[in-house]
Amino acid sequence: GQQLNQSPQSMFIQEGEDVSMNCTSSSIFNTWLWYKQDPGEGPVLLIALYKAGELTSNGRLTAQFGITRKDSFLNISASIPSDVGIYFCAGQLTSGTYKYIFGTGTRLKVLA
Amino acid sequence: EAGVTQFPSHSVIEKGQTVTLRCDPISGHDNLYWYRRVMGKEIKFLLHFVKESKQDESGMPNNRFLAERTGGTYSTLKVQPAELEDSGVYFCASSQGITSKQYFGPGTRLTVT
């Protein structure tokens, strides 16, 4: 079945550093969504991408929809302690169904 | 505007028992989705309602799972009888249009012992 490979699985970074994570697949997607999940909470939508090549920012977060429509990345600049959490990418398939496929998540830990 | 709500937040049941999870989507959202995350793995799609109709139920694991959305408002997901491998966090999400952003509820953590 369709699969999203998200990397890295986890990362420790120093406060103030920039972070980059990405999702790749062999499938083509219509839409990419990036979510953040805090412990005990549901995923919260960070950024939505709708067109190949689209680059969108939300504060310190920037995400891009890959040109091939098979990948996306999320960058966080100048990380702060509250950036800690699990980040998920989700891609919406292009044909037959509108369901989203999720990546396995990137667990981010920020060292003050 | 209220977000997606789910009830209960936690449920611990024994193998063989029945559990019913409830999701109230954002008001006005016709599209409602159920997902599940098993420990350490990705969030997996279970099914999608458009109003009261099942648009896609390709992710439902087996016939022990039954989802309903009578009246096109809230939805329930019943697991009967529950098995150990059903443990995980069940998320509900809703969206206005079929290609619109999906907003998630806080999830129901189900533990089957």
PDB file of C-alpha atoms in Angstrom:
ATOM      1  CA  GLY A   1       0.000   0.000   0.000  1.00  0.00           C
ATOM      2  CA  GLN A   2       0.954   3.667  -0.032  1.00  0.00           C
ATOM      3  CA  GLN A   3       3.631   4.667   2.418  1.00  0.00           C
ATOM      4  CA  LEU A   4       5.227   7.887   3.598  1.00  0.00           C
ATOM      5  CA  ASN A   5       8.800   7.784   4.798  1.00  0.00           C
ATOM      6  CA  GLN A   6       9.403  10.516   7.343  1.00  0.00           C
ATOM      7  CA  SER A   7      12.853  11.388   8.604  1.00  0.00           C
ATOM      8  CA  PRO A   8      14.482  11.773  10.929  1.00  0.00           C
ATOM      9  CA  GLN A   9      12.549   9.649  13.417  1.00  0.00           C
ATOM     10  CA  SER A  10      13.787  11.760  16.298  1.00  0.00           C
ATOM     11  CA  MET A  11      16.230  14.532  16.931  1.00  0.00           C
ATOM     12  CA  PHE A  12      17.801  16.438  19.790  1.00  0.00           C
ATOM     13  CA  ILE A  13      18.752  19.992  19.038  1.00  0.00           C
ATOM     14  CA  GLN A  14      20.027  22.998  20.935  1.00  0.00           C
ATOM     15  CA  GLU A  15      17.658  25.901  21.512  1.00  0.00           C
ATOM     16  CA  GLY A  16      18.127  28.439  18.761  1.00  0.00           C
ATOM     17  CA  GLU A  17      19.118  25.925  16.102  1.00  0.00           C
ATOM     18  CA  ASP A  18      17.241  25.361  12.879  1.00  0.00           C
ATOM     19  CA  VAL A  19      15.472  22.055  12.265  1.00  0.00           C
ATOM     20  CA  SER A  20      14.623  20.284   9.057  1.00  0.00           C
ATOM     21  CA  MET A  21      12.506  17.184   8.502  1.00  0.00           C
ATOM     22  CA  ASN A  22      11.029  15.635   5.393  1.00  0.00           C
ATOM     23  CA  CYS A  23       8.626  13.115   3.977  1.00  0.00           C
ATOM     24  CA  THR A  24       9.064  11.133   0.800  1.00  0.00           C
ATOM     25  CA  SER A  25       6.948   8.625  -1.028  1.00  0.00           C
ATOM     26  CA  SER A  26       6.637   6.753  -4.285  1.00  0.00           C
ATOM     27  CA  SER A  27       3.046   8.024  -4.534  1.00  0.00           C
ATOM     28  CA  ILE A  28       1.885  11.373  -5.881  1.00  0.00           C
ATOM     29  CA  PHE A  29      -0.128  13.614  -3.579  1.00  0.00           C
ATOM     30  CA  ASN A  30      -2.620  16.423  -4.117  1.00  0.00           C
ATOM     31  CA  THR A  31      -2.112  18.077  -0.776  1.00  0.00           C
ATOM     32  CA  TRP A  32       0.443  17.988   2.002  1.00  0.00           C
ATOM     33  CA  LEU A  33      -0.376  18.833   5.589  1.00  0.00           C
ATOM     34  CA  TRP A  34       2.036  19.217   8.474  1.00  0.00           C
ATOM     35  CA  TYR A  35       0.834  18.621  12.032  1.00  0.00           C
ATOM     36  CA  LYS A  36       2.330  18.868  15.489  1.00  0.00           C
ATOM     37  CA  GLN A  37       1.193  16.674  18.355  1.00  0.00           C
ATOM     38  CA  ASP A  38       1.815  17.466  22.001  1.00  0.00           C
ATOM     39  CA  PRO A  39       1.528  14.733  24.646  1.00  0.00           C
ATOM     40  CA  GLY A  40      -2.098  13.832  25.379  1.00  0.00           C
ATOM     41  CA  GLU A  41      -3.401  16.060  22.602  1.00  0.00           C
ATOM     42  CA  GLY A  42      -4.560  15.536  19.062  1.00  0.00           C
ATOM     43  CA  PRO A  43      -2.472  16.670  16.084  1.00  0.00           C
ATOM     44  CA  VAL A  44      -2.684  20.398  15.435  1.00  0.00           C
ATOM     45  CA  LEU A  45      -2.468  21.616  11.861  1.00  0.00           C
ATOM     46  CA  LEU A  46       0.597  23.776  11.199  1.00  0.00           C
ATOM     47  CA  ILE A  47       0.772  24.255   7.449  1.00  0.00           C
ATOM     48  CA  ALA A  48      -1.210  23.135   4.398  1.00  0.00           C
ATOM     49  CA  LEU A  49       0.294  22.923   0.904  1.00  0.00           C
ATOM     50  CA  TYR A  50      -1.803  22.578  -2.249  1.00  0.00           C
ATOM     51  CA  LYS A  51       0.462  23.050  -5.272  1.00  0.00           C
ATOM     52  CA  ALA A  52       3.702  21.482  -6.437  1.00  0.00           C
ATOM     53  CA  GLY A  53       6.571  23.824  -5.623  1.00  0.00           C
ATOM     54  CA  GLU A  54       4.525  25.825  -3.126  1.00  0.00           C
ATOM     55  CA  LEU A  55       6.520  27.305  -0.267  1.00  0.00           C
ATOM     56  CA  THR A  56       4.482  28.433   2.734  1.00  0.00           C
ATOM     57  CA  SER A  57       5.475  29.943   6.069  1.00  0.00           C
ATOM     58  CA  ASN A  58       3.742  30.127   9.403  1.00  0.00           C
ATOM     59  CA  GLY A  59       5.872  32.132  11.800  1.00  0.00           C
ATOM     60  CA  ARG A  60       9.144  30.293  12.278  1.00  0.00           C
ATOM     61  CA  LEU A  61       7.879  27.330  10.265  1.00  0.00           C
ATOM     62  CA  THR A  62       8.361  26.927   6.532  1.00  0.00           C
ATOM     63  CA  ALA A  63       7.150  24.003   4.458  1.00  0.00           C
ATOM     64  CA  GLN A  64       7.455  23.155   0.780  1.00  0.00           C
ATOM     65  CA  PHE A  65       5.482  20.903  -1.549  1.00  0.00           C
ATOM     66  CA  GLY A  66       8.012  19.059  -3.690  1.00  0.00           C
ATOM     67  CA  ILE A  67       8.057  19.621  -7.447  1.00  0.00           C
ATOM     68  CA  THR A  68       7.545  15.915  -8.116  1.00  0.00           C
ATOM     69  CA  ARG A  69       4.533  15.944  -5.723  1.00  0.00           C
ATOM     70  CA  LYS A  70       6.084  12.974  -3.946  1.00  0.00           C
ATOM     71  CA  ASP A  71       7.782  14.804  -1.117  1.00  0.00           C
ATOM     72  CA  SER A  72       7.606  17.698   1.314  1.00  0.00           C
ATOM     73  CA  PHE A  73       9.830  19.244   3.936  1.00  0.00           C
ATOM     74  CA  LEU A  74       9.281  21.283   7.067  1.00  0.00           C
ATOM     75  CA  ASN A  75      11.834  23.696   8.502  1.00  0.00           C
ATOM     76  CA  ILE A  76      11.699  25.273  11.935  1.00  0.00           C
ATOM     77  CA  SER A  77      14.006  28.224  12.454  1.00  0.00           C
ATOM     78  CA  ALA A  78      15.484  29.310  15.780  1.00  0.00           C
ATOM     79  CA  SER A  79      13.909  26.493  17.782  1.00  0.00           C
ATOM     80  CA  ILE A  80      12.532  27.151  21.254  1.00  0.00           C
ATOM     81  CA  PRO A  81      11.602  24.726  24.055  1.00  0.00           C
ATOM     82  CA  SER A  82       7.888  24.749  23.166  1.00  0.00           C
ATOM     83  CA  ASP A  83       8.737  23.287  19.749  1.00  0.00           C
ATOM     84  CA  VAL A  84       9.108  19.939  21.515  1.00  0.00           C
ATOM     85  CA  GLY A  85       6.618  17.396  20.240  1.00  0.00           C
ATOM     86  CA  ILE A  86       5.953  14.991  17.407  1.00  0.00           C
ATOM     87  CA  TYR A  87       5.636  16.364  13.896  1.00  0.00           C
ATOM     88  CA  PHE A  88       3.633  14.463  11.292  1.00  0.00           C
ATOM     89  CA  CYS A  89       3.359  14.938   7.582  1.00  0.00           C
ATOM     90  CA  ALA A  90       0.223  13.803   5.788  1.00  0.00           C
ATOM     91  CA  GLY A  91      -0.307  13.498   2.055  1.00  0.00           C
ATOM     92  CA  GLN A  92      -3.675  13.321   0.330  1.00  0.00           C
ATOM     93  CA  LEU A  93      -3.821  10.821  -2.492  1.00  0.00           C
ATOM     94  CA  THR A  94      -4.717  11.919  -5.968  1.00  0.00           C
ATOM     95  CA  SER A  95      -7.011   9.256  -7.224  1.00  0.00           C
ATOM     96  CA  GLY A  96      -9.915   7.131  -6.114  1.00  0.00           C
ATOM     97  CA  THR A  97      -9.917   8.253  -2.549  1.00  0.00           C
ATOM     98  CA  TYR A  98      -9.322  11.461  -0.679  1.00  0.00           C
ATOM     99  CA  LYS A  99      -7.848   9.866   2.385  1.00  0.00           C
ATOM    100  CA  TYR A 100      -4.608  11.083   3.925  1.00  0.00           C
ATOM    101  CA  ILE A 101      -1.551   8.924   4.450  1.00  0.00           C
ATOM    102  CA  PHE A 102       0.521   9.878   7.481  1.00  0.00           C
ATOM    103  CA  GLY A 103       4.227   9.675   8.092  1.00  0.00           C
ATOM    104  CA  THR A 104       5.544   7.917  11.175  1.00  0.00           C
ATOM    105  CA  GLY A 105       6.404  11.199  12.850  1.00  0.00           C
ATOM    106  CA  THR A 106       9.530  13.089  13.874  1.00  0.00           C
ATOM    107  CA  ARG A 107       9.994  13.438  17.606  1.00  0.00           C
ATOM    108  CA  LEU A 108      11.716  16.723  18.352  1.00  0.00           C
ATOM    109  CA  LYS A 109      13.476  17.400  21.630  1.00  0.00           C
ATOM    110  CA  VAL A 110      14.995  20.792  22.300  1.00  0.00           C
ATOM    111  CA  LEU A 111      17.825  21.209  24.757  1.00  0.00           C
ATOM    112  CA  ALA A 112      17.765  24.569  26.482  1.00  0.00           C
TER     113      ALA A 112
ATOM    114  CA  GLU B   1     -15.867  28.116  17.454  1.00  0.00           C
ATOM    115  CA  ALA B   2     -15.584  24.758  19.196  1.00  0.00           C
ATOM    116  CA  GLY B   3     -13.094  22.286  17.803  1.00  0.00           C
ATOM    117  CA  VAL B   4     -13.492  18.575  17.262  1.00  0.00           C
ATOM    118  CA  THR B   5     -14.364  16.836  20.518  1.00  0.00           C
ATOM    119  CA  GLN B   6     -14.063  13.189  21.414  1.00  0.00           C
ATOM    120  CA  PHE B   7     -15.402  11.112  24.269  1.00  0.00           C
ATOM    121  CA  PRO B   8     -14.149   9.415  26.334  1.00  0.00           C
ATOM    122  CA  SER B   9     -10.553  10.623  26.551  1.00  0.00           C
ATOM    123  CA  HIS B  10      -9.477   7.253  27.952  1.00  0.00           C
ATOM    124  CA  SER B  11     -11.061   3.827  28.045  1.00  0.00           C
ATOM    125  CA  VAL B  12      -9.724   0.650  29.602  1.00  0.00           C
ATOM    126  CA  ILE B  13     -11.675  -2.505  28.829  1.00  0.00           C
ATOM    127  CA  GLU B  14     -11.118  -6.218  28.917  1.00  0.00           C
ATOM    128  CA  LYS B  15     -10.715  -8.364  25.876  1.00  0.00           C
ATOM    129  CA  GLY B  16     -14.120  -9.406  24.594  1.00  0.00           C
ATOM    130  CA  GLN B  17     -15.948  -6.338  25.875  1.00  0.00           C
ATOM    131  CA  THR B  18     -17.553  -3.654  23.780  1.00  0.00           C
ATOM    132  CA  VAL B  19     -16.547   0.002  23.607  1.00  0.00           C
ATOM    133  CA  THR B  20     -18.166   2.909  21.815  1.00  0.00           C
ATOM    134  CA  LEU B  21     -16.210   6.038  20.990  1.00  0.00           C
ATOM    135  CA  ARG B  22     -17.884   9.291  20.095  1.00  0.00           C
ATOM    136  CA  CYS B  23     -16.772  12.191  17.929  1.00  0.00           C
ATOM    137  CA  ASP B  24     -18.401  15.575  17.530  1.00  0.00           C
ATOM    138  CA  PRO B  25     -16.979  17.379  14.501  1.00  0.00           C
ATOM    139  CA  ILE B  26     -16.675  21.104  14.017  1.00  0.00           C
ATOM    140  CA  SER B  27     -20.125  22.515  13.342  1.00  0.00           C
ATOM    141  CA  GLY B  28     -20.853  22.680   9.634  1.00  0.00           C
ATOM    142  CA  HIS B  29     -18.160  20.194   8.632  1.00  0.00           C
ATOM    143  CA  ASP B  30     -19.703  17.576   6.364  1.00  0.00           C
ATOM    144  CA  ASN B  31     -16.573  15.438   6.259  1.00  0.00           C
ATOM    145  CA  LEU B  32     -15.662  13.322   9.264  1.00  0.00           C
ATOM    146  CA  TYR B  33     -12.726  10.931   9.494  1.00  0.00           C
ATOM    147  CA  TRP B  34     -11.618   8.276  11.931  1.00  0.00           C
ATOM    148  CA  TYR B  35      -7.943   7.432  12.370  1.00  0.00           C
ATOM    149  CA  ARG B  36      -5.998   5.191  14.702  1.00  0.00           C
ATOM    150  CA  ARG B  37      -2.452   5.319  15.994  1.00  0.00           C
ATOM    151  CA  VAL B  38      -1.009   2.174  17.464  1.00  0.00           C
ATOM    152  CA  MET B  39       1.987   2.665  19.778  1.00  0.00           C
ATOM    153  CA  GLY B  40       4.951   4.122  17.909  1.00  0.00           C
ATOM    154  CA  LYS B  41       3.443   3.709  14.471  1.00  0.00           C
ATOM    155  CA  GLU B  42       1.916   6.104  11.988  1.00  0.00           C
ATOM    156  CA  ILE B  43      -1.595   7.491  12.174  1.00  0.00           C
ATOM    157  CA  LYS B  44      -3.702   5.219   9.994  1.00  0.00           C
ATOM    158  CA  PHE B  45      -6.897   6.078   8.203  1.00  0.00           C
ATOM    159  CA  LEU B  46      -9.956   4.051   9.159  1.00  0.00           C
ATOM    160  CA  LEU B  47     -12.879   5.634   7.353  1.00  0.00           C
ATOM    161  CA  HIS B  48     -14.421   8.791   5.976  1.00  0.00           C
ATOM    162  CA  PHE B  49     -18.007  10.037   6.188  1.00  0.00           C
ATOM    163  CA  VAL B  50     -19.547  12.669   3.979  1.00  0.00           C
ATOM    164  CA  LYS B  51     -22.563  13.725   5.979  1.00  0.00           C
ATOM    165  CA  GLU B  52     -24.163  10.435   7.005  1.00  0.00           C
ATOM    166  CA  SER B  53     -22.729   8.364   4.140  1.00  0.00           C
ATOM    167  CA  LYS B  54     -19.577   6.282   4.275  1.00  0.00           C
ATOM    168  CA  GLN B  55     -17.367   7.651   1.499  1.00  0.00           C
ATOM    169  CA  ASP B  56     -14.412   5.364   2.136  1.00  0.00           C
ATOM    170  CA  GLU B  57     -14.127   2.625   4.721  1.00  0.00           C
ATOM    171  CA  SER B  58     -11.092   0.928   3.248  1.00  0.00           C
ATOM    172  CA  GLY B  59      -9.075   1.352   6.444  1.00  0.00           C
ATOM    173  CA  MET B  60     -11.439  -0.464   8.794  1.00  0.00           C
ATOM    174  CA  PRO B  61      -9.463  -3.432  10.169  1.00  0.00           C
ATOM    175  CA  ASN B  62     -12.290  -5.978  10.284  1.00  0.00           C
ATOM    176  CA  ASN B  63     -15.973  -6.417  10.971  1.00  0.00           C
ATOM    177  CA  ARG B  64     -15.522  -5.956  14.702  1.00  0.00           C
ATOM    178  CA  PHE B  65     -15.437  -2.234  13.983  1.00  0.00           C
ATOM    179  CA  LEU B  66     -18.668  -0.406  13.204  1.00  0.00           C
ATOM    180  CA  ALA B  67     -18.893   3.325  12.533  1.00  0.00           C
ATOM    181  CA  GLU B  68     -22.071   5.301  12.260  1.00  0.00           C
ATOM    182  CA  ARG B  69     -23.010   8.903  11.673  1.00  0.00           C
ATOM    183  CA  THR B  70     -26.757   9.044  11.882  1.00  0.00           C
ATOM    184  CA  GLY B  71     -28.094  12.456  10.955  1.00  0.00           C
ATOM    185  CA  GLY B  72     -24.738  13.568   9.647  1.00  0.00           C
ATOM    186  CA  THR B  73     -23.620  15.217  12.856  1.00  0.00           C
ATOM    187  CA  TYR B  74     -21.703  13.279  15.489  1.00  0.00           C
ATOM    188  CA  SER B  75     -20.230   9.862  14.812  1.00  0.00           C
ATOM    189  CA  THR B  76     -19.668   6.751  16.876  1.00  0.00           C
ATOM    190  CA  LEU B  77     -17.113   4.007  16.445  1.00  0.00           C
ATOM    191  CA  LYS B  78     -17.967   0.737  18.139  1.00  0.00           C
ATOM    192  CA  VAL B  79     -15.516  -2.076  18.702  1.00  0.00           C
ATOM    193  CA  GLN B  80     -17.193  -5.384  19.483  1.00  0.00           C
ATOM    194  CA  PRO B  81     -15.685  -7.625  20.760  1.00  0.00           C
ATOM    195  CA  ALA B  82     -12.454  -5.812  21.546  1.00  0.00           C
ATOM    196  CA  GLU B  83      -9.125  -7.576  21.075  1.00  0.00           C
ATOM    197  CA  LEU B  84      -5.717  -6.757  22.526  1.00  0.00           C
ATOM    198  CA  GLU B  85      -4.430  -5.426  19.199  1.00  0.00           C
ATOM    199  CA  ASP B  86      -7.195  -2.819  19.150  1.00  0.00           C
ATOM    200  CA  SER B  87      -5.336  -0.804  21.778  1.00  0.00           C
ATOM    201  CA  GLY B  88      -4.176   2.588  20.567  1.00  0.00           C
ATOM    202  CA  VAL B  89      -5.298   6.170  20.214  1.00  0.00           C
ATOM    203  CA  TYR B  90      -8.365   6.756  18.060  1.00  0.00           C
ATOM    204  CA  PHE B  91      -8.543  10.170  16.464  1.00  0.00           C
ATOM    205  CA  CYS B  92     -11.427  11.857  14.777  1.00  0.00           C
ATOM    206  CA  ALA B  93     -10.970  14.699  12.320  1.00  0.00           C
ATOM    207  CA  SER B  94     -13.338  16.872  10.349  1.00  0.00           C
ATOM    208  CA  SER B  95     -13.137  19.135   7.341  1.00  0.00           C
ATOM    209  CA  GLN B  96     -15.458  21.438   5.487  1.00  0.00           C
ATOM    210  CA  GLY B  97     -14.758  20.196   1.982  1.00  0.00           C
ATOM    211  CA  ILE B  98     -13.338  16.904   0.835  1.00  0.00           C
ATOM    212  CA  THR B  99      -9.982  18.488  -0.018  1.00  0.00           C
ATOM    213  CA  SER B 100      -9.986  21.010   2.823  1.00  0.00           C
ATOM    214  CA  LYS B 101      -7.739  21.028   5.864  1.00  0.00           C
ATOM    215  CA  GLN B 102      -8.561  18.391   8.437  1.00  0.00           C
ATOM    216  CA  TYR B 103      -8.817  19.373  12.082  1.00  0.00           C
ATOM    217  CA  PHE B 104      -8.214  16.715  14.671  1.00  0.00           C
ATOM    218  CA  GLY B 105      -9.815  16.005  18.002  1.00  0.00           C
ATOM    219  CA  PRO B 106      -7.754  15.161  21.105  1.00  0.00           C
ATOM    220  CA  GLY B 107      -8.190  11.435  20.613  1.00  0.00           C
ATOM    221  CA  THR B 108      -9.485   8.554  22.720  1.00  0.00           C
ATOM    222  CA  ARG B 109      -6.827   6.321  24.218  1.00  0.00           C
ATOM    223  CA  LEU B 110      -8.171   2.767  24.213  1.00  0.00           C
ATOM    224  CA  THR B 111      -6.467   0.096  26.245  1.00  0.00           C
ATOM    225  CA  VAL B 112      -7.644  -3.494  25.915  1.00  0.00           C
ATOM    226  CA  THR B 113      -6.353  -5.802  28.657  1.00  0.00           C
TER     227      THR B 113
END
